[in-house]
Amino acid sequence: MLGIGGSPINKSSIVTAVSFRMNLSKPLRMVSRLLYSLFLQGRLHLQRQQCLAFVSHSDVRQTGIDPIFVINLDRQPDRWTAIYRELGHIMDAAGNPLSERAIRYSACDALTNPDELFGTADITPYYTLGDQLFVEPQPDAVPDAFDLERPIRMSDAEVAIARSHIDIWKTIATSDASYTLVLEDDVWFGHDFGQLVDQAWSEMKVANCARPAFDMLYLSYQEVRHGAPKEFVSKTVFRPERGLWYLSGYVLSKKGALLLLELLPCRGPVDLWINHMFREMDVRALRRSVISQRLDLSSTNSYSILPTLSRIGIIDGGNTALFQRRPTCSPVFAFGASGFRMSSLAMALLMLGYRCCSDFDRIPECELDSLLNGRTDRVFDAYVNIESLVPHARVLTQRFPHAKFIVIDEVAGAAEALDGGALEGADVLRLYGETPNTWRGLCEHLKVAPPIAPYPSVRYFGQRRYRSASVDELTTRPAKQLRHDQSPWIVEPRASWKGIRASAFNQMEASFSSRVIFEDNLADIQPARWLLRNDTFPGNLGLFRPANVIPQLSGGLSLTVIKEPLGVRNLSAAAVSSRSNFLFGRFEVALQATNVPGLVTGFFLHRESPRQEIDVEITGNRPDRLLVNVFYNPGSEGAKFDYGYRGTPVSIPLGFDASKTLHRFAIEWDPCFVRWFVDGELVHCRVTWGPTPIPHLPMTLHVNTWPTRSHELAGRLALRALPASAIVRRISVDSFNADTRPQLASVPEDI
């Protein structure tokens, strides 16, 4: 597996983060999913259970739970059907199924209604690491070494979930029901649900003079890793101080709903924030959870805290699981007027899991031949804005009768003229003029669920011109391909495929206001230019510390790895990062690597959301070779596509020992290729889809030395050889200045 910097880590080091947010369960494999589904279905054939705590609202003699609100997205009716069936298997005090009192609440949807997320005083969409550690204390962490107050922005999904719960609280506060059960739609009920709820209800009635006096009663929860601090108030009920995750099944009293509304705004994810309110409320929980999350349903949430927990070493893994989505409708062909809408469509298809080839005047002959002959040995399953395919549109409809077609043009009627009747009888989605770019129409056409990310807006640089291999690319050194990730954005190795070589866009230069050009000898660290890191990442046995970046009398810096107990790590390491973001250009370092097994010296470009990366690495056990790597994930700025742990690494012989003296290592990054140089010699080149797309978003520049968990990557760590250092003498940059581009997150990007 690979961490930041493209470094393999052992699978055994991954810690599944099951207790940090609602429904953050590890997906089941196919066989396990089938067995689990059979288990859930089999339960419904058993004898129905009864829960006497659910009484009729009209029965004034009884005090109990009456309505049931189920939070359900409009685009997931199957979940409403499933939870309705679950409730039908439990009877109330009068012998009627609980499904009769279930009220479906149309949840706020982060995808189809993004405008509803913000502009409300009920939610403050920022929280901090300190807020998280209050709920989930980490005794192995040293929180004073980190910025506990740095704001973390809630994901759109987290905002939508909070909005849905708050809106239900408002409904309960204005109703005349004393107690209401609130459910999310991805739960199932334990066989002793009725028995335990009734026992708890009876105990609370005795303690509170026939009427339970709580504000909130947790029926579904996950305790924090080391257990929630609690006080048992009866045999079945406890009062938590903090430390309960999930908010997928709880009873809320009218008094509790009114109190929650007074305590707003919600600051951060709702299940985190409500822990901070326990001191203001009378919150109780059953001695164990009687409502469980379904493991056969994929979570539609995205978790804003995971990158932060990963960076400081509290968890390993974060969102690095492989992308699981695979579309079933293919191939897809899109034609139309050139422009950013075509490039945005191509990016959207990538985000849906398609391997999409886009914005070329023509494609390699082997791929064209496979298409025109209707073969399945194609590299791609989607093609957007490929000029050479336009004359073959009618042939494509004949060769692929189940294909999906998309036509984009500026005005209605023009698209019909564009395809000239060639698409007659085909399954065509037509988009015209100022039709909003949203997921809905596209996903309905392709029969897929939209991702948890806004529809992308992509800068269009023009149609790339396909070309044959040039001499300089043919003279690069032989490279040994190492194990790759498997994802829609990586082409599997095949002898006939070397990627798509294309010329750079003519319009690119005009799209940027300025360049960043500097050569820094690192005699003094310039705080405005460089950041000395104090965090870590998955797979790193060390914690980066600014004190380990040491100026040298002869010039430059040493990046040192030292043995020292630091709580989250027993080693310290060193890393320097640029404060600026760069987009394309040339990046060079004069570097002398370490030769201590288990250590890695890296020089690389990196970003998150979506994760993209271009690496140069030298490992201590093999300082005579160079590891180069590319990570690619699709999306515009902010899209939480951070998949992949191994990347696409290759090993290149250097012909010398990089730990003996300084050598120059350079990365040239262009929209159509990435090239790696050693002492001015081109040693490796990547082109588009060879095997990944070229990273297309701004990245920061990094240089570091660190101890890896992976013996496969750099050998077993030689602890006795520590401390050990790498030397960095000079860094030069010639790049477009991505930070000067206005409103970067909303400006269309190139793919």
Tab-separated table of C-alpha atoms in Angstrom, residues 467-646:
chain	number	residue	atom	x	y	z
A	467	ARG	CA	0.976	12.278	-32.005
A	468	SER	CA	3.356	9.341	-32.320
A	469	ALA	CA	6.212	8.723	-29.907
A	470	SER	CA	9.067	11.204	-30.027
A	471	VAL	CA	12.749	10.301	-29.895
A	472	ASP	CA	13.315	11.652	-26.374
A	473	GLU	CA	10.553	9.486	-24.953
A	474	LEU	CA	11.968	6.397	-26.645
A	475	THR	CA	15.405	6.882	-25.089
A	476	THR	CA	14.296	6.780	-21.443
A	477	ARG	CA	15.796	4.032	-19.273
A	478	PRO	CA	14.124	0.641	-18.882
A	479	ALA	CA	11.703	0.703	-15.942
A	480	LYS	CA	10.417	-2.191	-13.863
A	481	GLN	CA	6.721	-1.906	-13.167
A	482	LEU	CA	5.780	-2.639	-9.562
A	483	ARG	CA	2.376	-3.654	-8.233
A	484	HIS	CA	-0.300	-1.087	-9.081
A	485	ASP	CA	-3.622	-0.122	-7.561
A	486	GLN	CA	-6.718	-1.327	-9.366
A	487	SER	CA	-9.202	1.411	-10.170
A	488	PRO	CA	-11.131	2.802	-13.145
A	489	TRP	CA	-8.386	5.406	-13.556
A	490	ILE	CA	-5.538	2.960	-14.089
A	491	VAL	CA	-5.158	0.983	-17.315
A	492	GLU	CA	-4.132	-2.594	-16.636
A	493	PRO	CA	-0.757	-3.546	-18.122
A	494	ARG	CA	-1.055	-4.741	-21.720
A	495	ALA	CA	1.657	-5.092	-24.359
A	496	SER	CA	-0.222	-3.117	-27.009
A	497	TRP	CA	-0.942	-0.065	-24.843
A	498	LYS	CA	1.571	2.685	-24.059
A	499	GLY	CA	-0.858	5.533	-23.370
A	500	ILE	CA	-1.891	8.464	-25.558
A	501	ARG	CA	0.836	10.891	-26.609
A	502	ALA	CA	-0.504	14.336	-27.373
A	503	SER	CA	0.720	17.890	-27.818
A	504	ALA	CA	0.252	20.482	-25.079
A	505	PHE	CA	-2.632	22.893	-25.350
A	506	ASN	CA	-1.950	26.080	-27.260
A	507	GLN	CA	-4.336	27.972	-25.005
A	508	MET	CA	-2.646	26.940	-21.762
A	509	GLU	CA	-0.242	29.872	-21.459
A	510	ALA	CA	-3.064	32.396	-21.843
A	511	SER	CA	-5.068	30.756	-19.064
A	512	PHE	CA	-2.724	31.818	-16.263
A	513	SER	CA	-1.846	35.292	-15.039
A	514	SER	CA	1.686	34.617	-13.832
A	515	ARG	CA	4.497	32.155	-13.330
A	516	VAL	CA	6.491	31.298	-10.225
A	517	ILE	CA	10.219	31.055	-10.920
A	518	PHE	CA	12.802	30.723	-8.164
A	519	GLU	CA	15.955	28.874	-7.172
A	520	ASP	CA	16.383	28.523	-3.427
A	521	ASN	CA	19.716	27.402	-1.946
A	522	LEU	CA	17.975	26.893	1.415
A	523	ALA	CA	20.634	28.840	3.289
A	524	ASP	CA	17.717	30.309	5.236
A	525	ILE	CA	14.248	28.824	5.443
A	526	GLN	CA	11.862	31.465	4.132
A	527	PRO	CA	8.642	31.117	6.185
A	528	ALA	CA	6.580	32.712	3.412
A	529	ARG	CA	7.764	30.013	0.996
A	530	TRP	CA	8.269	26.859	3.097
A	531	LEU	CA	6.401	25.069	5.875
A	532	LEU	CA	8.214	22.750	8.287
A	533	ARG	CA	5.748	19.963	8.948
A	534	ASN	CA	4.657	18.652	12.353
A	535	ASP	CA	2.254	15.882	11.317
A	536	THR	CA	2.478	12.404	9.806
A	537	PHE	CA	0.601	10.111	7.403
A	538	PRO	CA	-0.400	6.435	7.066
A	539	GLY	CA	2.597	4.172	6.736
A	540	ASN	CA	5.013	6.609	8.361
A	541	LEU	CA	6.575	5.282	11.577
A	542	GLY	CA	7.769	8.774	12.416
A	543	LEU	CA	6.217	12.086	13.359
A	544	PHE	CA	7.529	14.999	11.320
A	545	ARG	CA	9.097	17.657	13.558
A	546	PRO	CA	10.442	21.074	12.547
A	547	ALA	CA	13.481	20.529	14.808
A	548	ASN	CA	14.616	17.695	12.520
A	549	VAL	CA	15.134	20.137	9.618
A	550	ILE	CA	18.679	21.331	10.367
A	551	PRO	CA	20.672	24.012	8.424
A	552	GLN	CA	24.128	22.807	7.305
A	553	LEU	CA	27.341	24.846	7.553
A	554	SER	CA	28.157	23.870	3.986
A	555	GLY	CA	24.724	25.024	2.824
A	556	GLY	CA	21.322	23.475	2.482
A	557	LEU	CA	19.451	21.369	4.999
A	558	SER	CA	19.680	17.958	6.580
A	559	LEU	CA	16.438	16.045	7.037
A	560	THR	CA	16.988	13.763	10.012
A	561	VAL	CA	15.233	10.685	11.425
A	562	ILE	CA	15.728	10.166	15.173
A	563	LYS	CA	14.586	7.646	17.774
A	564	GLU	CA	12.472	9.428	20.399
A	565	PRO	CA	9.131	8.574	22.075
A	566	LEU	CA	6.446	10.998	20.921
A	567	GLY	CA	3.237	9.268	21.951
A	568	VAL	CA	1.721	8.632	18.531
A	569	ARG	CA	5.130	7.605	17.186
A	570	ASN	CA	8.464	6.435	18.611
A	571	LEU	CA	10.492	8.089	15.871
A	572	SER	CA	10.710	11.623	14.555
A	573	ALA	CA	11.297	12.561	10.923
A	574	ALA	CA	11.659	15.676	8.768
A	575	ALA	CA	9.610	17.261	5.972
A	576	VAL	CA	9.515	20.597	4.169
A	577	SER	CA	6.475	21.650	2.117
A	578	SER	CA	5.752	24.627	-0.092
A	579	ARG	CA	3.129	27.073	1.070
A	580	SER	CA	2.154	27.774	-2.542
A	581	ASN	CA	0.218	25.540	-4.903
A	582	PHE	CA	1.680	24.882	-8.331
A	583	LEU	CA	0.051	23.779	-11.568
A	584	PHE	CA	2.362	22.294	-14.208
A	585	GLY	CA	6.000	23.261	-14.657
A	586	ARG	CA	9.483	22.008	-13.768
A	587	PHE	CA	10.595	21.150	-10.215
A	588	GLU	CA	14.189	20.215	-9.363
A	589	VAL	CA	16.090	19.331	-6.201
A	590	ALA	CA	19.772	18.750	-5.449
A	591	LEU	CA	19.589	15.826	-3.061
A	592	GLN	CA	21.728	13.269	-1.278
A	593	ALA	CA	19.572	10.414	-0.015
A	594	THR	CA	20.054	8.305	3.103
A	595	ASN	CA	21.261	4.702	2.823
A	596	VAL	CA	19.682	3.392	6.029
A	597	PRO	CA	17.294	0.470	5.332
A	598	GLY	CA	13.708	1.325	6.244
A	599	LEU	CA	14.082	5.037	5.425
A	600	VAL	CA	12.675	6.813	2.375
A	601	THR	CA	13.858	10.094	0.881
A	602	GLY	CA	11.151	11.772	-1.186
A	603	PHE	CA	10.671	14.735	-3.521
A	604	PHE	CA	7.109	14.999	-4.783
A	605	LEU	CA	3.987	16.997	-5.622
A	606	HIS	CA	0.827	16.171	-3.693
A	607	ARG	CA	-2.755	17.267	-3.046
A	608	GLU	CA	-5.912	15.916	-1.428
A	609	SER	CA	-9.626	16.156	-2.344
A	610	PRO	CA	-9.128	14.788	-4.900
A	611	ARG	CA	-5.839	13.062	-4.186
A	612	GLN	CA	-3.248	13.455	-6.925
A	613	GLU	CA	0.489	12.975	-6.657
A	614	ILE	CA	3.744	12.805	-8.659
A	615	ASP	CA	6.677	11.173	-6.844
A	616	VAL	CA	10.436	10.822	-6.780
A	617	GLU	CA	11.595	8.423	-4.038
A	618	ILE	CA	14.860	6.744	-3.060
A	619	THR	CA	14.796	3.972	-0.464
A	620	GLY	CA	17.556	3.373	2.046
A	621	ASN	CA	17.939	-0.310	1.191
A	622	ARG	CA	18.345	0.436	-2.538
A	623	PRO	CA	19.885	3.890	-3.030
A	624	ASP	CA	20.967	2.775	-6.513
A	625	ARG	CA	17.409	2.901	-7.866
A	626	LEU	CA	14.749	5.553	-8.337
A	627	LEU	CA	11.065	4.984	-7.615
A	628	VAL	CA	8.670	7.180	-9.576
A	629	ASN	CA	4.927	7.135	-9.092
A	630	VAL	CA	1.667	8.853	-10.025
A	631	PHE	CA	-1.605	8.841	-8.099
A	632	TYR	CA	-4.686	10.056	-9.946
A	633	ASN	CA	-8.225	10.663	-8.706
A	634	PRO	CA	-10.865	12.597	-10.656
A	635	GLY	CA	-12.905	15.640	-9.645
A	636	SER	CA	-12.790	19.403	-9.257
A	637	GLU	CA	-11.371	21.165	-6.201
A	638	GLY	CA	-12.856	19.734	-2.995
A	639	ALA	CA	-14.110	16.409	-4.417
A	640	LYS	CA	-13.266	13.804	-1.790
A	641	PHE	CA	-11.864	11.248	-4.202
A	642	ASP	CA	-8.786	10.119	-2.250
A	643	TYR	CA	-8.637	6.487	-3.337
A	644	GLY	CA	-5.623	4.265	-3.776
A	645	TYR	CA	-2.803	3.179	-1.496
A	646	ARG	CA	-0.222	1.862	-3.953
